[in-house]
PDB file of C-alpha atoms in Angstrom:
ATOM      1  CA  MET A 192      99.944 122.592  62.881  1.00 61.00           C
ATOM      2  CA  LYS A 193     100.776 124.008  59.643  1.00 70.00           C
ATOM      3  CA  LYS A 194      98.321 125.064  57.103  1.00 78.00           C
ATOM      4  CA  GLY A 195      99.037 125.888  53.532  1.00 76.00           C
ATOM      5  CA  PHE A 196     100.970 124.345  50.351  1.00 77.00           C
ATOM      6  CA  SER A 197     103.896 122.459  50.299  1.00 85.00           C
ATOM      7  CA  LEU A 198     106.034 123.221  47.097  1.00 87.00           C
ATOM      8  CA  LEU A 199     105.622 119.456  46.126  1.00 89.00           C
ATOM      9  CA  GLU A 200     101.966 119.870  45.680  1.00 88.00           C
ATOM     10  CA  LEU A 201     101.818 122.895  43.810  1.00 89.00           C
ATOM     11  CA  PHE A 202     104.301 121.766  41.317  1.00 92.00           C
ATOM     12  CA  ILE A 203     101.981 119.061  40.914  1.00 93.00           C
ATOM     13  CA  ALA A 204      98.924 121.333  40.872  1.00 92.00           C
ATOM     14  CA  ILE A 205     101.328 123.905  37.865  1.00 94.00           C
ATOM     15  CA  ILE A 206     101.783 120.076  35.262  1.00 95.00           C
ATOM     16  CA  VAL A 207      97.671 119.392  35.422  1.00 94.00           C
ATOM     17  CA  VAL A 208      97.313 122.542  34.268  1.00 94.00           C
ATOM     18  CA  ALA A 209      99.700 122.984  31.922  1.00 93.00           C
ATOM     19  CA  LEU A 210      98.493 119.360  30.894  1.00 93.00           C
ATOM     20  CA  LEU A 211      95.284 120.610  30.942  1.00 92.00           C
ATOM     21  CA  ALA A 212      96.110 123.569  28.336  1.00 91.00           C
ATOM     22  CA  ALA A 213      98.125 121.382  26.062  1.00 91.00           C
ATOM     23  CA  LEU A 214      94.941 119.346  25.095  1.00 91.00           C
ATOM     24  CA  THR A 215      93.159 122.349  25.163  1.00 92.00           C
ATOM     25  CA  ILE A 216      94.446 125.113  23.276  1.00 90.00           C
ATOM     26  CA  PRO A 217      95.026 122.707  19.514  1.00 87.00           C
ATOM     27  CA  LEU A 218      91.085 122.508  19.393  1.00 88.00           C
ATOM     28  CA  PHE A 219      90.061 125.998  20.440  1.00 87.00           C
ATOM     29  CA  ILE A 220      92.601 126.964  17.579  1.00 82.00           C
ATOM     30  CA  LYS A 221      90.737 124.374  15.313  1.00 81.00           C
ATOM     31  CA  ASN A 222      87.456 125.498  15.891  1.00 83.00           C
ATOM     32  CA  MET A 223      88.173 129.604  15.467  1.00 81.00           C
ATOM     33  CA  GLU A 224      89.889 128.223  12.227  1.00 77.00           C
ATOM     34  CA  LYS A 225      86.588 126.997  11.765  1.00 77.00           C
ATOM     35  CA  SER A 226      84.424 129.105  12.457  1.00 79.00           C
ATOM     36  CA  LYS A 227      86.280 131.501  10.092  1.00 78.00           C
ATOM     37  CA  THR A 228      85.357 129.471   7.039  1.00 79.00           C
ATOM     38  CA  GLY A 229      81.357 131.583   7.907  1.00 82.00           C
ATOM     39  CA  GLU A 230      83.404 134.056   6.297  1.00 83.00           C
ATOM     40  CA  VAL A 231      83.718 132.479   2.473  1.00 86.00           C
ATOM     41  CA  ILE A 232      79.917 130.912   2.632  1.00 88.00           C
ATOM     42  CA  VAL A 233      78.359 134.287   3.238  1.00 89.00           C
ATOM     43  CA  ASN A 234      81.223 135.801   0.942  1.00 91.00           C
ATOM     44  CA  LEU A 235      81.187 134.003  -2.090  1.00 93.00           C
ATOM     45  CA  ASN A 236      77.146 132.703  -2.284  1.00 94.00           C
ATOM     46  CA  LEU A 237      77.265 137.086  -1.947  1.00 93.00           C
ATOM     47  CA  ILE A 238      79.021 136.623  -5.516  1.00 95.00           C
ATOM     48  CA  ARG A 239      77.274 133.980  -7.026  1.00 95.00           C
ATOM     49  CA  MET A 240      73.955 136.166  -6.196  1.00 95.00           C
ATOM     50  CA  ALA A 241      75.468 138.804  -7.331  1.00 95.00           C
ATOM     51  CA  GLU A 242      76.968 137.368 -10.399  1.00 94.00           C
ATOM     52  CA  LYS A 243      73.375 135.666 -11.588  1.00 94.00           C
ATOM     53  CA  ASP A 244      72.201 139.790 -11.256  1.00 94.00           C
ATOM     54  CA  TYR A 245      75.259 140.877 -13.824  1.00 94.00           C
ATOM     55  CA  PHE A 246      74.778 138.330 -16.014  1.00 95.00           C
ATOM     56  CA  ILE A 247      70.470 139.123 -16.261  1.00 94.00           C
ATOM     57  CA  ASP A 248      71.525 142.261 -17.021  1.00 93.00           C
ATOM     58  CA  ASN A 249      74.573 141.344 -19.748  1.00 93.00           C
ATOM     59  CA  VAL A 250      74.494 137.941 -21.013  1.00 93.00           C
ATOM     60  CA  ILE A 251      78.200 137.668 -19.464  1.00 94.00           C
ATOM     61  CA  PHE A 252      79.112 136.814 -16.168  1.00 95.00           C
ATOM     62  CA  THR A 253      82.297 139.165 -14.959  1.00 93.00           C
ATOM     63  CA  ALA A 254      85.640 138.595 -14.109  1.00 93.00           C
ATOM     64  CA  THR A 255      85.875 141.705 -11.941  1.00 92.00           C
ATOM     65  CA  ILE A 256      84.379 142.417  -8.390  1.00 92.00           C
ATOM     66  CA  GLY A 257      83.842 146.059  -8.740  1.00 90.00           C
ATOM     67  CA  ASN A 258      81.586 145.469 -11.293  1.00 92.00           C
ATOM     68  CA  LEU A 259      79.310 143.323  -8.821  1.00 92.00           C
ATOM     69  CA  ASN A 260      76.707 145.401  -7.363  1.00 90.00           C
ATOM     70  CA  ILE A 261      77.869 143.948  -3.848  1.00 91.00           C
ATOM     71  CA  GLU A 262      80.687 145.893  -1.639  1.00 88.00           C
ATOM     72  CA  ASP A 263      83.845 144.187  -2.624  1.00 87.00           C
ATOM     73  CA  PRO A 264      84.370 141.617   0.277  1.00 87.00           C
ATOM     74  CA  ASN A 265      88.342 142.457   0.006  1.00 86.00           C
ATOM     75  CA  ASN A 266      87.374 146.351   1.453  1.00 83.00           C
ATOM     76  CA  THR A 267      86.435 144.610   4.361  1.00 72.00           C
ATOM     77  CA  THR A 268      88.613 145.468   8.133  1.00 67.00           C
ATOM     78  CA  ASN A 269      88.159 141.830   9.479  1.00 65.00           C
ATOM     79  CA  LYS A 270      88.937 140.292   7.283  1.00 77.00           C
ATOM     80  CA  TYR A 271      90.475 136.084   6.357  1.00 84.00           C
ATOM     81  CA  PHE A 272      91.096 135.799   3.295  1.00 89.00           C
ATOM     82  CA  SER A 273      90.605 137.090  -0.316  1.00 90.00           C
ATOM     83  CA  TYR A 274      88.077 137.509  -3.099  1.00 92.00           C
ATOM     84  CA  ALA A 275      88.810 136.993  -6.766  1.00 93.00           C
ATOM     85  CA  ILE A 276      86.999 135.867  -9.600  1.00 94.00           C
ATOM     86  CA  LEU A 277      89.168 134.018 -11.546  1.00 93.00           C
ATOM     87  CA  SER A 278      86.823 133.235 -15.009  1.00 92.00           C
ATOM     88  CA  ALA A 279      83.949 134.187 -15.920  1.00 92.00           C
ATOM     89  CA  ASP A 280      82.097 134.162 -19.359  1.00 92.00           C
ATOM     90  CA  ALA A 281      78.840 133.622 -20.571  1.00 92.00           C
ATOM     91  CA  ALA A 282      78.311 129.718 -19.629  1.00 92.00           C
ATOM     92  CA  ASP A 283      79.442 129.963 -16.004  1.00 93.00           C
ATOM     93  CA  PHE A 284      81.954 131.710 -13.436  1.00 94.00           C
ATOM     94  CA  THR A 285      84.068 130.818 -10.499  1.00 94.00           C
ATOM     95  CA  ALA A 286      85.533 132.629  -7.819  1.00 95.00           C
ATOM     96  CA  ARG A 287      87.687 131.731  -4.945  1.00 93.00           C
ATOM     97  CA  ALA A 288      88.511 132.825  -1.370  1.00 91.00           C
ATOM     98  CA  THR A 289      92.302 132.398  -0.211  1.00 90.00           C
ATOM     99  CA  ARG A 290      93.522 132.403   3.339  1.00 87.00           C
ATOM    100  CA  ASN A 291      96.204 135.099   3.569  1.00 85.00           C
ATOM    101  CA  ALA A 292      97.635 134.076   7.287  1.00 79.00           C
ATOM    102  CA  GLY A 293      97.913 131.652   9.828  1.00 75.00           C
ATOM    103  CA  PRO A 294      98.406 127.795   9.592  1.00 74.00           C
ATOM    104  CA  TYR A 295      95.956 127.094   7.133  1.00 78.00           C
ATOM    105  CA  SER A 296      97.526 130.046   4.546  1.00 81.00           C
ATOM    106  CA  GLY A 297      96.681 129.161   0.786  1.00 83.00           C
ATOM    107  CA  ASP A 298      94.418 127.503   1.442  1.00 85.00           C
ATOM    108  CA  TYR A 299      91.024 127.811  -0.847  1.00 89.00           C
ATOM    109  CA  TYR A 300      87.143 127.556  -1.597  1.00 91.00           C
ATOM    110  CA  GLU A 301      85.058 128.167  -4.635  1.00 92.00           C
ATOM    111  CA  ILE A 302      82.418 128.326  -6.354  1.00 93.00           C
ATOM    112  CA  SER A 303      81.117 128.870  -9.676  1.00 91.00           C
ATOM    113  CA  LYS A 304      76.980 129.681 -10.456  1.00 90.00           C
ATOM    114  CA  ASP A 305      75.699 126.125  -9.618  1.00 91.00           C
ATOM    115  CA  GLY A 306      75.978 127.211  -6.010  1.00 90.00           C
ATOM    116  CA  ALA A 307      78.797 124.515  -5.052  1.00 87.00           C
ATOM    117  CA  ILE A 308      81.395 125.309  -2.863  1.00 88.00           C
ATOM    118  CA  ASN A 309      84.812 122.808  -3.552  1.00 86.00           C
ATOM    119  CA  CYS A 310      87.548 122.841  -1.332  1.00 82.00           C
ATOM    120  CA  ALA A 311      90.360 121.879  -3.378  1.00 70.00           C
ATOM    121  CA  ASN A 312      93.061 122.186  -0.594  1.00 64.00           C
ATOM    122  CA  GLY A 313      91.663 123.496   2.182  1.00 54.00           C
ATOM    123  CA  HIS A 314      91.221 121.873   5.505  1.00 55.00           C
ATOM    124  CA  PHE A 315      88.063 122.045   6.573  1.00 55.00           C
ATOM    125  CA  GLN A 316      85.220 120.638   3.915  1.00 55.00           C
ATOM    126  CA  LEU A 317      82.319 122.710   3.420  1.00 52.00           C
TER     127      LEU A 317
END
């Protein structure tokens, strides 16, 4: 009596592993992308708080991140998003985080002085 696996048994095992991988990899990628939106929440709220501080001193919001008393989130080494302040005046501001690369490139999230983060065309609602 020989011990071991036949070629058919090995082939079936490979097919089962491939099917499991095909089912789990897309879910893993989706969860990784969803976790990257945590960066958006932190940085947009940081910009919002810095804009409020700037407003207290200057009675107007600024359209330049460099004018805020924060580290520019565009200068971080592990960035998935680009940050910009689209508009700013004495009444309100709008800051945007745009996804740089990957399957959701171009998706963006926005915040204004009220603190609500809007997902304009992003795949992951916050």
